[in-house]
């Protein structure tokens, strides 16, 4: 189902933004509807792949927004995934099955290709796995996990544990509830959403902390419960904020570049959004969780971004 509308008065966004925004979905469990979508990815086939709270993987066409197909996870009674990614080599779907402590791999038709993981605090086991991100060459998987342990983990694509780093719960505040991970195109830097500390951590492949940026708050350049991030073709990091209900953009060096969005249910407004993805052509897709929909921004340069640097955003 498709839904659209104009940005309402008092939304904090330019009304012209509505021309660049497509709202897709309504609340429900029927094909094309969503129930609290939690994570989103974009395939090479220009399909939007979403996981929601009903345990469904829901696929829509990126260009039109039309519903394509859906399939169900093996189990979802305990809770549903918070992370989903596309494999850069074969375009298969990787799912961080949070409450079942495992990683699932699917093809586009919903056939389960592989899975691994078990519950535990020991190296190679998961407490609450939040995200999975393949290397650019597809050989390694990077995973974030929280609970009694807050950590970043490396596995081979066959599920063999390689290494991890992080902290125990309440041990230090170095890493608190890591919620998402993305990797640079050259595979040398990992960008981790450190949700509990309201910041982004940048690591080497060996786990060395290169830098952190962001701080708790409501002002431009500050973050309030960042939930997901995506690296765009323009080299910007796009961060979705759960509590600030907006997108903030940064350079890969941590310079704040701009923000867009506000709280509400009009186009261009969000209600506790969980997920974000950016296509190769720059199209932005947001899992607008409590509005039970996704929003597609096909021409982000035309949006009324609040600039952060001297260059501004998307100029």
PDB file of C-alpha atoms in Angstrom:
ATOM      1  CA  UNK A   1       0.000   0.000   0.000  1.00  0.00           C
ATOM      2  CA  UNK A   2       1.174   3.517  -0.783  1.00  0.00           C
ATOM      3  CA  UNK A   3       0.383   6.626   1.160  1.00  0.00           C
ATOM      4  CA  UNK A   4       1.444  10.194   0.533  1.00  0.00           C
ATOM      5  CA  UNK A   5       0.716  13.700   1.692  1.00  0.00           C
ATOM      6  CA  UNK A   6       2.056  17.203   2.127  1.00  0.00           C
ATOM      7  CA  UNK A   7       4.195  18.354   4.998  1.00  0.00           C
ATOM      8  CA  UNK A   8       1.842  19.979   7.500  1.00  0.00           C
ATOM      9  CA  UNK A   9       2.072  23.389   9.099  1.00  0.00           C
ATOM     10  CA  UNK A  10       4.445  23.512  12.018  1.00  0.00           C
ATOM     11  CA  UNK A  11       6.420  20.498  10.797  1.00  0.00           C
ATOM     12  CA  UNK A  12       9.692  22.385  10.749  1.00  0.00           C
ATOM     13  CA  UNK A  13      10.323  21.329   7.134  1.00  0.00           C
ATOM     14  CA  UNK A  14       9.964  23.206   3.853  1.00  0.00           C
ATOM     15  CA  UNK A  15       6.701  22.316   2.089  1.00  0.00           C
ATOM     16  CA  UNK A  16       8.709  21.819  -1.104  1.00  0.00           C
ATOM     17  CA  UNK A  17      10.330  18.823   0.592  1.00  0.00           C
ATOM     18  CA  UNK A  18       7.136  16.847   0.031  1.00  0.00           C
ATOM     19  CA  UNK A  19       7.923  16.668  -3.687  1.00  0.00           C
ATOM     20  CA  UNK A  20      11.040  14.640  -2.886  1.00  0.00           C
ATOM     21  CA  UNK A  21       9.397  12.318  -0.339  1.00  0.00           C
ATOM     22  CA  UNK A  22       7.336   9.184  -0.859  1.00  0.00           C
ATOM     23  CA  UNK A  23       5.592   7.657   2.134  1.00  0.00           C
ATOM     24  CA  UNK A  24       5.077   3.916   1.751  1.00  0.00           C
ATOM     25  CA  UNK A  25       2.871   1.698   3.891  1.00  0.00           C
ATOM     26  CA  UNK A  26       0.237   1.874   6.579  1.00  0.00           C
ATOM     27  CA  UNK A  27      -0.148   0.073   9.888  1.00  0.00           C
ATOM     28  CA  UNK A  28      -1.085  -3.585   9.556  1.00  0.00           C
ATOM     29  CA  UNK A  29       0.033  -7.087   8.688  1.00  0.00           C
ATOM     30  CA  UNK A  30      -1.244  -7.386   5.145  1.00  0.00           C
ATOM     31  CA  UNK A  31       1.117  -7.316   2.143  1.00  0.00           C
ATOM     32  CA  UNK A  32       2.502  -3.811   1.780  1.00  0.00           C
ATOM     33  CA  UNK A  33       1.663  -2.855   5.359  1.00  0.00           C
ATOM     34  CA  UNK A  34       4.120  -2.571   8.256  1.00  0.00           C
ATOM     35  CA  UNK A  35       4.052  -3.155  11.975  1.00  0.00           C
ATOM     36  CA  UNK A  36       6.918  -1.206  13.547  1.00  0.00           C
ATOM     37  CA  UNK A  37       9.563  -1.626  10.842  1.00  0.00           C
ATOM     38  CA  UNK A  38      12.921  -1.880  12.572  1.00  0.00           C
ATOM     39  CA  UNK A  39      15.626  -2.195   9.935  1.00  0.00           C
ATOM     40  CA  UNK A  40      16.029  -1.486   6.227  1.00  0.00           C
ATOM     41  CA  UNK A  41      18.507  -2.290   3.458  1.00  0.00           C
ATOM     42  CA  UNK A  42      18.676  -1.705  -0.309  1.00  0.00           C
ATOM     43  CA  UNK A  43      19.654  -4.437  -2.763  1.00  0.00           C
ATOM     44  CA  UNK A  44      21.586  -4.209  -6.031  1.00  0.00           C
ATOM     45  CA  UNK A  45      18.297  -5.078  -7.713  1.00  0.00           C
ATOM     46  CA  UNK A  46      16.886  -1.747  -6.449  1.00  0.00           C
ATOM     47  CA  UNK A  47      14.631  -3.363  -3.873  1.00  0.00           C
ATOM     48  CA  UNK A  48      13.980  -2.089  -0.368  1.00  0.00           C
ATOM     49  CA  UNK A  49      14.246  -4.911   2.161  1.00  0.00           C
ATOM     50  CA  UNK A  50      12.583  -4.297   5.534  1.00  0.00           C
ATOM     51  CA  UNK A  51      12.150  -6.360   8.689  1.00  0.00           C
ATOM     52  CA  UNK A  52       9.263  -5.504  11.039  1.00  0.00           C
ATOM     53  CA  UNK A  53       7.928  -6.591  14.423  1.00  0.00           C
ATOM     54  CA  UNK A  54       5.713  -9.304  12.941  1.00  0.00           C
ATOM     55  CA  UNK A  55       8.749 -11.353  11.926  1.00  0.00           C
ATOM     56  CA  UNK A  56       8.392 -10.566   8.219  1.00  0.00           C
ATOM     57  CA  UNK A  57      10.972  -9.633   5.626  1.00  0.00           C
ATOM     58  CA  UNK A  58       9.050  -7.217   3.385  1.00  0.00           C
ATOM     59  CA  UNK A  59      10.319  -6.181  -0.049  1.00  0.00           C
ATOM     60  CA  UNK A  60       9.296  -3.059  -2.005  1.00  0.00           C
ATOM     61  CA  UNK A  61      10.495  -1.627  -5.294  1.00  0.00           C
ATOM     62  CA  UNK A  62      12.888   1.268  -4.742  1.00  0.00           C
ATOM     63  CA  UNK A  63      11.815   3.187  -7.834  1.00  0.00           C
ATOM     64  CA  UNK A  64       8.039   2.955  -7.396  1.00  0.00           C
ATOM     65  CA  UNK A  65       7.557   2.044  -3.737  1.00  0.00           C
ATOM     66  CA  UNK A  66       5.249  -0.817  -4.750  1.00  0.00           C
ATOM     67  CA  UNK A  67       5.042  -3.996  -2.676  1.00  0.00           C
ATOM     68  CA  UNK A  68       6.910  -6.929  -4.273  1.00  0.00           C
ATOM     69  CA  UNK A  69       6.866  -9.881  -1.851  1.00  0.00           C
ATOM     70  CA  UNK A  70       7.314 -10.928   1.753  1.00  0.00           C
ATOM     71  CA  UNK A  71       8.386 -13.948   3.776  1.00  0.00           C
ATOM     72  CA  UNK A  72       8.548 -14.898   7.435  1.00  0.00           C
ATOM     73  CA  UNK A  73      11.416 -15.683   9.766  1.00  0.00           C
ATOM     74  CA  UNK A  74      11.505 -19.172  11.358  1.00  0.00           C
ATOM     75  CA  UNK A  75      10.608 -17.760  14.798  1.00  0.00           C
ATOM     76  CA  UNK A  76       9.657 -14.346  16.136  1.00  0.00           C
ATOM     77  CA  UNK A  77       7.648 -14.941  19.325  1.00  0.00           C
ATOM     78  CA  UNK A  78      10.593 -13.876  21.555  1.00  0.00           C
ATOM     79  CA  UNK A  79      11.252 -10.724  19.536  1.00  0.00           C
ATOM     80  CA  UNK A  80      12.349  -9.650  16.099  1.00  0.00           C
ATOM     81  CA  UNK A  81      15.584  -8.589  14.397  1.00  0.00           C
ATOM     82  CA  UNK A  82      17.055  -5.096  14.605  1.00  0.00           C
ATOM     83  CA  UNK A  83      19.626  -5.389  11.819  1.00  0.00           C
ATOM     84  CA  UNK A  84      19.580  -6.296   8.134  1.00  0.00           C
ATOM     85  CA  UNK A  85      22.207  -5.935   5.376  1.00  0.00           C
ATOM     86  CA  UNK A  86      22.778  -6.913   1.777  1.00  0.00           C
ATOM     87  CA  UNK A  87      25.833  -8.931   0.777  1.00  0.00           C
ATOM     88  CA  UNK A  88      27.981  -6.883  -1.666  1.00  0.00           C
ATOM     89  CA  UNK A  89      29.069  -9.979  -3.603  1.00  0.00           C
ATOM     90  CA  UNK A  90      25.908 -12.027  -4.177  1.00  0.00           C
ATOM     91  CA  UNK A  91      23.185  -9.626  -2.918  1.00  0.00           C
ATOM     92  CA  UNK A  92      21.895 -12.140  -0.372  1.00  0.00           C
ATOM     93  CA  UNK A  93      20.189 -10.884   2.779  1.00  0.00           C
ATOM     94  CA  UNK A  94      21.945 -11.022   6.163  1.00  0.00           C
ATOM     95  CA  UNK A  95      19.717 -10.706   9.248  1.00  0.00           C
ATOM     96  CA  UNK A  96      20.756 -10.075  12.847  1.00  0.00           C
ATOM     97  CA  UNK A  97      18.105 -12.203  14.592  1.00  0.00           C
ATOM     98  CA  UNK A  98      18.405 -10.360  17.886  1.00  0.00           C
ATOM     99  CA  UNK A  99      16.262 -12.351  20.299  1.00  0.00           C
ATOM    100  CA  UNK A 100      17.249 -15.736  18.893  1.00  0.00           C
ATOM    101  CA  UNK A 101      20.990 -15.008  19.173  1.00  0.00           C
ATOM    102  CA  UNK A 102      21.884 -15.885  15.608  1.00  0.00           C
ATOM    103  CA  UNK A 103      22.667 -14.690  12.104  1.00  0.00           C
ATOM    104  CA  UNK A 104      20.423 -15.729   9.194  1.00  0.00           C
ATOM    105  CA  UNK A 105      21.220 -15.573   5.480  1.00  0.00           C
ATOM    106  CA  UNK A 106      18.448 -15.578   2.840  1.00  0.00           C
ATOM    107  CA  UNK A 107      18.190 -15.341  -0.894  1.00  0.00           C
ATOM    108  CA  UNK A 108      15.738 -12.872  -2.441  1.00  0.00           C
ATOM    109  CA  UNK A 109      12.906 -15.394  -2.541  1.00  0.00           C
ATOM    110  CA  UNK A 110      13.103 -16.099   1.169  1.00  0.00           C
ATOM    111  CA  UNK A 111      15.032 -19.365   1.090  1.00  0.00           C
ATOM    112  CA  UNK A 112      17.201 -19.786   4.178  1.00  0.00           C
ATOM    113  CA  UNK A 113      20.764 -20.348   2.965  1.00  0.00           C
ATOM    114  CA  UNK A 114      22.697 -20.475   6.226  1.00  0.00           C
ATOM    115  CA  UNK A 115      22.584 -19.615   9.898  1.00  0.00           C
ATOM    116  CA  UNK A 116      24.911 -19.610  12.883  1.00  0.00           C
ATOM    117  CA  UNK A 117      25.033 -18.458  16.489  1.00  0.00           C
ATOM    118  CA  UNK A 118      24.002 -19.435  19.997  1.00  0.00           C
ATOM    119  CA  UNK A 119      23.229 -17.599  23.206  1.00  0.00           C
ATOM    120  CA  UNK A 120      26.068 -16.785  25.577  1.00  0.00           C
ATOM    121  CA  UNK A 121      28.663 -14.301  26.765  1.00  0.00           C
ATOM    122  CA  UNK A 122      31.690 -16.290  25.619  1.00  0.00           C
ATOM    123  CA  UNK A 123      33.595 -15.241  22.492  1.00  0.00           C
ATOM    124  CA  UNK A 124      31.678 -16.342  19.414  1.00  0.00           C
ATOM    125  CA  UNK A 125      28.299 -16.394  21.179  1.00  0.00           C
ATOM    126  CA  UNK A 126      25.625 -13.691  21.239  1.00  0.00           C
ATOM    127  CA  UNK A 127      23.579 -12.021  23.963  1.00  0.00           C
ATOM    128  CA  UNK A 128      21.477  -9.617  21.862  1.00  0.00           C
ATOM    129  CA  UNK A 129      22.931  -9.334  18.372  1.00  0.00           C
ATOM    130  CA  UNK A 130      21.898  -6.003  16.867  1.00  0.00           C
ATOM    131  CA  UNK A 131      23.470  -5.756  13.413  1.00  0.00           C
ATOM    132  CA  UNK A 132      25.517  -7.625  10.818  1.00  0.00           C
ATOM    133  CA  UNK A 133      27.592  -5.963   8.095  1.00  0.00           C
ATOM    134  CA  UNK A 134      29.599  -7.826   5.426  1.00  0.00           C
ATOM    135  CA  UNK A 135      33.050  -6.747   4.284  1.00  0.00           C
ATOM    136  CA  UNK A 136      33.188  -5.109   0.834  1.00  0.00           C
ATOM    137  CA  UNK A 137      34.611  -8.384  -0.531  1.00  0.00           C
ATOM    138  CA  UNK A 138      32.032 -10.445   1.365  1.00  0.00           C
ATOM    139  CA  UNK A 139      34.603 -12.620   3.120  1.00  0.00           C
ATOM    140  CA  UNK A 140      34.045 -11.345   6.666  1.00  0.00           C
ATOM    141  CA  UNK A 141      31.039 -10.301   8.737  1.00  0.00           C
ATOM    142  CA  UNK A 142      31.087  -7.566  11.381  1.00  0.00           C
ATOM    143  CA  UNK A 143      28.518  -7.877  14.158  1.00  0.00           C
ATOM    144  CA  UNK A 144      27.394  -5.721  17.085  1.00  0.00           C
ATOM    145  CA  UNK A 145      26.070  -7.299  20.269  1.00  0.00           C
ATOM    146  CA  UNK A 146      24.843  -5.925  23.590  1.00  0.00           C
ATOM    147  CA  UNK A 147      23.417  -7.092  26.906  1.00  0.00           C
ATOM    148  CA  UNK A 148      25.761  -8.453  29.522  1.00  0.00           C
ATOM    149  CA  UNK A 149      28.467  -7.724  26.960  1.00  0.00           C
ATOM    150  CA  UNK A 150      28.791  -4.703  24.694  1.00  0.00           C
ATOM    151  CA  UNK A 151      31.015  -5.646  21.786  1.00  0.00           C
ATOM    152  CA  UNK A 152      31.966  -5.692  18.141  1.00  0.00           C
ATOM    153  CA  UNK A 153      32.643  -9.153  16.694  1.00  0.00           C
ATOM    154  CA  UNK A 154      34.260 -10.477  13.535  1.00  0.00           C
ATOM    155  CA  UNK A 155      33.232 -13.743  11.847  1.00  0.00           C
ATOM    156  CA  UNK A 156      33.918 -15.371   8.527  1.00  0.00           C
ATOM    157  CA  UNK A 157      30.861 -15.590   6.264  1.00  0.00           C
ATOM    158  CA  UNK A 158      30.783 -19.303   7.146  1.00  0.00           C
ATOM    159  CA  UNK A 159      30.175 -18.389  10.795  1.00  0.00           C
ATOM    160  CA  UNK A 160      33.666 -18.997  12.181  1.00  0.00           C
ATOM    161  CA  UNK A 161      34.540 -16.666  15.041  1.00  0.00           C
ATOM    162  CA  UNK A 162      37.648 -14.517  14.505  1.00  0.00           C
ATOM    163  CA  UNK A 163      37.826 -11.834  17.210  1.00  0.00           C
ATOM    164  CA  UNK A 164      35.903  -9.373  19.358  1.00  0.00           C
ATOM    165  CA  UNK A 165      36.380  -6.231  21.401  1.00  0.00           C
ATOM    166  CA  UNK A 166      34.240  -4.288  23.833  1.00  0.00           C
ATOM    167  CA  UNK A 167      33.259  -4.129  27.486  1.00  0.00           C
ATOM    168  CA  UNK A 168      31.172  -5.944  30.055  1.00  0.00           C
ATOM    169  CA  UNK A 169      27.945  -4.332  31.219  1.00  0.00           C
ATOM    170  CA  UNK A 170      28.662  -1.466  33.684  1.00  0.00           C
ATOM    171  CA  UNK A 171      32.400  -2.194  33.505  1.00  0.00           C
ATOM    172  CA  UNK A 172      33.239   1.031  31.631  1.00  0.00           C
ATOM    173  CA  UNK A 173      31.364   3.474  29.429  1.00  0.00           C
ATOM    174  CA  UNK A 174      33.640   2.914  26.439  1.00  0.00           C
ATOM    175  CA  UNK A 175      30.896   1.135  24.491  1.00  0.00           C
ATOM    176  CA  UNK A 176      27.272   1.036  25.585  1.00  0.00           C
ATOM    177  CA  UNK A 177      24.607  -0.788  23.593  1.00  0.00           C
ATOM    178  CA  UNK A 178      26.196  -0.779  20.131  1.00  0.00           C
ATOM    179  CA  UNK A 179      23.227  -0.832  17.789  1.00  0.00           C
ATOM    180  CA  UNK A 180      24.621  -0.794  14.238  1.00  0.00           C
ATOM    181  CA  UNK A 181      27.821  -1.087  12.221  1.00  0.00           C
ATOM    182  CA  UNK A 182      28.876   0.036   8.745  1.00  0.00           C
ATOM    183  CA  UNK A 183      32.200  -0.337   6.967  1.00  0.00           C
ATOM    184  CA  UNK A 184      34.157   1.990   4.695  1.00  0.00           C
ATOM    185  CA  UNK A 185      34.397   1.107   0.982  1.00  0.00           C
ATOM    186  CA  UNK A 186      38.050   0.112   1.404  1.00  0.00           C
ATOM    187  CA  UNK A 187      37.169  -2.132   4.348  1.00  0.00           C
ATOM    188  CA  UNK A 188      39.598  -0.399   6.714  1.00  0.00           C
ATOM    189  CA  UNK A 189      37.277   1.538   9.038  1.00  0.00           C
ATOM    190  CA  UNK A 190      34.268   0.399  11.024  1.00  0.00           C
ATOM    191  CA  UNK A 191      31.616   2.945  12.024  1.00  0.00           C
ATOM    192  CA  UNK A 192      29.708   1.770  15.097  1.00  0.00           C
ATOM    193  CA  UNK A 193      26.593   3.401  16.532  1.00  0.00           C
ATOM    194  CA  UNK A 194      27.348   3.638  20.263  1.00  0.00           C
ATOM    195  CA  UNK A 195      23.710   4.211  21.181  1.00  0.00           C
ATOM    196  CA  UNK A 196      24.077   4.326  24.961  1.00  0.00           C
ATOM    197  CA  UNK A 197      26.738   7.031  24.705  1.00  0.00           C
ATOM    198  CA  UNK A 198      24.946   8.945  21.899  1.00  0.00           C
ATOM    199  CA  UNK A 199      27.955   8.915  19.600  1.00  0.00           C
ATOM    200  CA  UNK A 200      29.649   7.200  16.677  1.00  0.00           C
ATOM    201  CA  UNK A 201      32.844   5.204  17.274  1.00  0.00           C
ATOM    202  CA  UNK A 202      35.360   4.634  14.482  1.00  0.00           C
ATOM    203  CA  UNK A 203      37.567   1.544  14.727  1.00  0.00           C
ATOM    204  CA  UNK A 204      40.274  -0.159  12.741  1.00  0.00           C
ATOM    205  CA  UNK A 205      39.765  -3.776  11.735  1.00  0.00           C
ATOM    206  CA  UNK A 206      41.862  -4.756  14.757  1.00  0.00           C
ATOM    207  CA  UNK A 207      39.568  -2.960  17.181  1.00  0.00           C
ATOM    208  CA  UNK A 208      41.689   0.125  17.771  1.00  0.00           C
ATOM    209  CA  UNK A 209      39.512   3.148  18.500  1.00  0.00           C
ATOM    210  CA  UNK A 210      40.443   5.831  15.970  1.00  0.00           C
ATOM    211  CA  UNK A 211      37.975   8.482  17.128  1.00  0.00           C
ATOM    212  CA  UNK A 212      34.500   9.121  18.495  1.00  0.00           C
ATOM    213  CA  UNK A 213      32.165  11.945  17.559  1.00  0.00           C
ATOM    214  CA  UNK A 214      28.778  13.145  18.721  1.00  0.00           C
ATOM    215  CA  UNK A 215      27.504  13.889  22.196  1.00  0.00           C
ATOM    216  CA  UNK A 216      24.124  13.634  23.937  1.00  0.00           C
ATOM    217  CA  UNK A 217      21.726  16.455  23.192  1.00  0.00           C
ATOM    218  CA  UNK A 218      19.103  18.076  21.015  1.00  0.00           C
ATOM    219  CA  UNK A 219      21.206  20.676  19.226  1.00  0.00           C
ATOM    220  CA  UNK A 220      22.640  20.325  15.696  1.00  0.00           C
ATOM    221  CA  UNK A 221      25.658  18.042  15.808  1.00  0.00           C
ATOM    222  CA  UNK A 222      24.451  16.361  18.979  1.00  0.00           C
ATOM    223  CA  UNK A 223      22.778  12.947  19.021  1.00  0.00           C
ATOM    224  CA  UNK A 224      19.882  11.508  20.993  1.00  0.00           C
ATOM    225  CA  UNK A 225      19.668   7.716  20.893  1.00  0.00           C
ATOM    226  CA  UNK A 226      21.233   7.210  17.452  1.00  0.00           C
ATOM    227  CA  UNK A 227      19.925   3.911  16.168  1.00  0.00           C
ATOM    228  CA  UNK A 228      21.431   3.229  12.747  1.00  0.00           C
ATOM    229  CA  UNK A 229      23.781   4.707  10.176  1.00  0.00           C
ATOM    230  CA  UNK A 230      24.552   4.337   6.494  1.00  0.00           C
ATOM    231  CA  UNK A 231      27.477   5.469   4.364  1.00  0.00           C
ATOM    232  CA  UNK A 232      26.241   7.265   1.258  1.00  0.00           C
ATOM    233  CA  UNK A 233      27.812   7.422  -2.209  1.00  0.00           C
ATOM    234  CA  UNK A 234      28.686  11.062  -1.457  1.00  0.00           C
ATOM    235  CA  UNK A 235      30.985   9.900   1.367  1.00  0.00           C
ATOM    236  CA  UNK A 236      28.684  11.171   4.102  1.00  0.00           C
ATOM    237  CA  UNK A 237      27.543   9.238   7.131  1.00  0.00           C
ATOM    238  CA  UNK A 238      23.763   9.354   7.579  1.00  0.00           C
ATOM    239  CA  UNK A 239      22.682   8.754  11.181  1.00  0.00           C
ATOM    240  CA  UNK A 240      19.061   8.169  12.175  1.00  0.00           C
ATOM    241  CA  UNK A 241      18.163   9.382  15.670  1.00  0.00           C
ATOM    242  CA  UNK A 242      15.443   7.498  17.530  1.00  0.00           C
ATOM    243  CA  UNK A 243      14.709  10.192  20.117  1.00  0.00           C
ATOM    244  CA  UNK A 244      15.423  13.323  18.057  1.00  0.00           C
ATOM    245  CA  UNK A 245      13.368  11.923  15.154  1.00  0.00           C
ATOM    246  CA  UNK A 246      15.751  13.193  12.480  1.00  0.00           C
ATOM    247  CA  UNK A 247      18.641  12.393  10.156  1.00  0.00           C
ATOM    248  CA  UNK A 248      22.034  13.889  11.018  1.00  0.00           C
ATOM    249  CA  UNK A 249      24.898  13.798   8.543  1.00  0.00           C
ATOM    250  CA  UNK A 250      28.620  13.761   9.253  1.00  0.00           C
ATOM    251  CA  UNK A 251      31.809  13.453   7.278  1.00  0.00           C
ATOM    252  CA  UNK A 252      33.746  10.247   7.862  1.00  0.00           C
ATOM    253  CA  UNK A 253      36.109  12.378   9.967  1.00  0.00           C
ATOM    254  CA  UNK A 254      33.267  13.346  12.285  1.00  0.00           C
ATOM    255  CA  UNK A 255      32.491  16.863  11.042  1.00  0.00           C
ATOM    256  CA  UNK A 256      28.801  17.654  11.450  1.00  0.00           C
ATOM    257  CA  UNK A 257      27.342  18.587   8.049  1.00  0.00           C
ATOM    258  CA  UNK A 258      23.615  18.987   8.544  1.00  0.00           C
ATOM    259  CA  UNK A 259      20.304  17.595   9.745  1.00  0.00           C
ATOM    260  CA  UNK A 260      16.820  17.090   8.410  1.00  0.00           C
ATOM    261  CA  UNK A 261      13.508  15.853   9.785  1.00  0.00           C
ATOM    262  CA  UNK A 262      11.375  16.395  12.861  1.00  0.00           C
ATOM    263  CA  UNK A 263       8.904  14.569  15.093  1.00  0.00           C
ATOM    264  CA  UNK A 264       5.428  13.892  13.731  1.00  0.00           C
ATOM    265  CA  UNK A 265       3.452  11.893  11.208  1.00  0.00           C
ATOM    266  CA  UNK A 266       3.553  14.085   8.102  1.00  0.00           C
ATOM    267  CA  UNK A 267       5.911  13.321   5.205  1.00  0.00           C
ATOM    268  CA  UNK A 268       9.409  14.266   6.300  1.00  0.00           C
ATOM    269  CA  UNK A 269       8.529  13.700   9.944  1.00  0.00           C
ATOM    270  CA  UNK A 270       9.400  10.613  11.975  1.00  0.00           C
ATOM    271  CA  UNK A 271       8.188   8.839  15.094  1.00  0.00           C
ATOM    272  CA  UNK A 272      11.038   6.954  16.824  1.00  0.00           C
ATOM    273  CA  UNK A 273      12.740   5.793  13.599  1.00  0.00           C
ATOM    274  CA  UNK A 274      15.018   2.738  13.845  1.00  0.00           C
ATOM    275  CA  UNK A 275      16.646   2.210  10.461  1.00  0.00           C
ATOM    276  CA  UNK A 276      18.238   4.021   7.524  1.00  0.00           C
ATOM    277  CA  UNK A 277      19.726   2.957   4.193  1.00  0.00           C
ATOM    278  CA  UNK A 278      21.198   4.923   1.277  1.00  0.00           C
ATOM    279  CA  UNK A 279      21.136   3.662  -2.314  1.00  0.00           C
ATOM    280  CA  UNK A 280      23.931   4.031  -4.852  1.00  0.00           C
ATOM    281  CA  UNK A 281      22.103   6.948  -6.460  1.00  0.00           C
ATOM    282  CA  UNK A 282      21.807   8.747  -3.106  1.00  0.00           C
ATOM    283  CA  UNK A 283      18.168   7.856  -2.397  1.00  0.00           C
ATOM    284  CA  UNK A 284      17.549   7.682   1.366  1.00  0.00           C
ATOM    285  CA  UNK A 285      15.118   5.194   2.919  1.00  0.00           C
ATOM    286  CA  UNK A 286      14.071   5.417   6.588  1.00  0.00           C
ATOM    287  CA  UNK A 287      12.240   2.841   8.688  1.00  0.00           C
ATOM    288  CA  UNK A 288       9.758   5.207  10.360  1.00  0.00           C
ATOM    289  CA  UNK A 289       8.993   2.750  13.109  1.00  0.00           C
ATOM    290  CA  UNK A 290       6.093   3.997  15.186  1.00  0.00           C
ATOM    291  CA  UNK A 291       4.431   5.546  12.134  1.00  0.00           C
ATOM    292  CA  UNK A 292       4.368   1.993  10.708  1.00  0.00           C
ATOM    293  CA  UNK A 293       5.820   3.009   7.362  1.00  0.00           C
ATOM    294  CA  UNK A 294       8.955   3.699   5.406  1.00  0.00           C
ATOM    295  CA  UNK A 295       9.855   7.010   3.798  1.00  0.00           C
ATOM    296  CA  UNK A 296      11.799   7.332   0.559  1.00  0.00           C
ATOM    297  CA  UNK A 297      13.746  10.532  -0.159  1.00  0.00           C
ATOM    298  CA  UNK A 298      14.827  10.301  -3.809  1.00  0.00           C
ATOM    299  CA  UNK A 299      16.400  13.745  -4.166  1.00  0.00           C
ATOM    300  CA  UNK A 300      18.044  14.520  -0.814  1.00  0.00           C
ATOM    301  CA  UNK A 301      19.905  17.531  -2.220  1.00  0.00           C
ATOM    302  CA  UNK A 302      16.512  19.213  -2.733  1.00  0.00           C
ATOM    303  CA  UNK A 303      15.492  18.838   0.913  1.00  0.00           C
ATOM    304  CA  UNK A 304      15.663  21.783   3.318  1.00  0.00           C
ATOM    305  CA  UNK A 305      18.647  20.587   5.331  1.00  0.00           C
ATOM    306  CA  UNK A 306      19.756  22.597   8.353  1.00  0.00           C
ATOM    307  CA  UNK A 307      23.447  23.144   7.565  1.00  0.00           C
ATOM    308  CA  UNK A 308      26.176  22.327  10.002  1.00  0.00           C
ATOM    309  CA  UNK A 309      29.447  23.323   8.345  1.00  0.00           C
ATOM    310  CA  UNK A 310      30.490  26.377   6.339  1.00  0.00           C
ATOM    311  CA  UNK A 311      29.759  24.404   3.184  1.00  0.00           C
ATOM    312  CA  UNK A 312      26.325  23.442   4.463  1.00  0.00           C
ATOM    313  CA  UNK A 313      24.608  20.164   3.680  1.00  0.00           C
ATOM    314  CA  UNK A 314      24.136  18.710   0.199  1.00  0.00           C
ATOM    315  CA  UNK A 315      25.379  21.719  -1.732  1.00  0.00           C
TER     316      UNK A 315
END
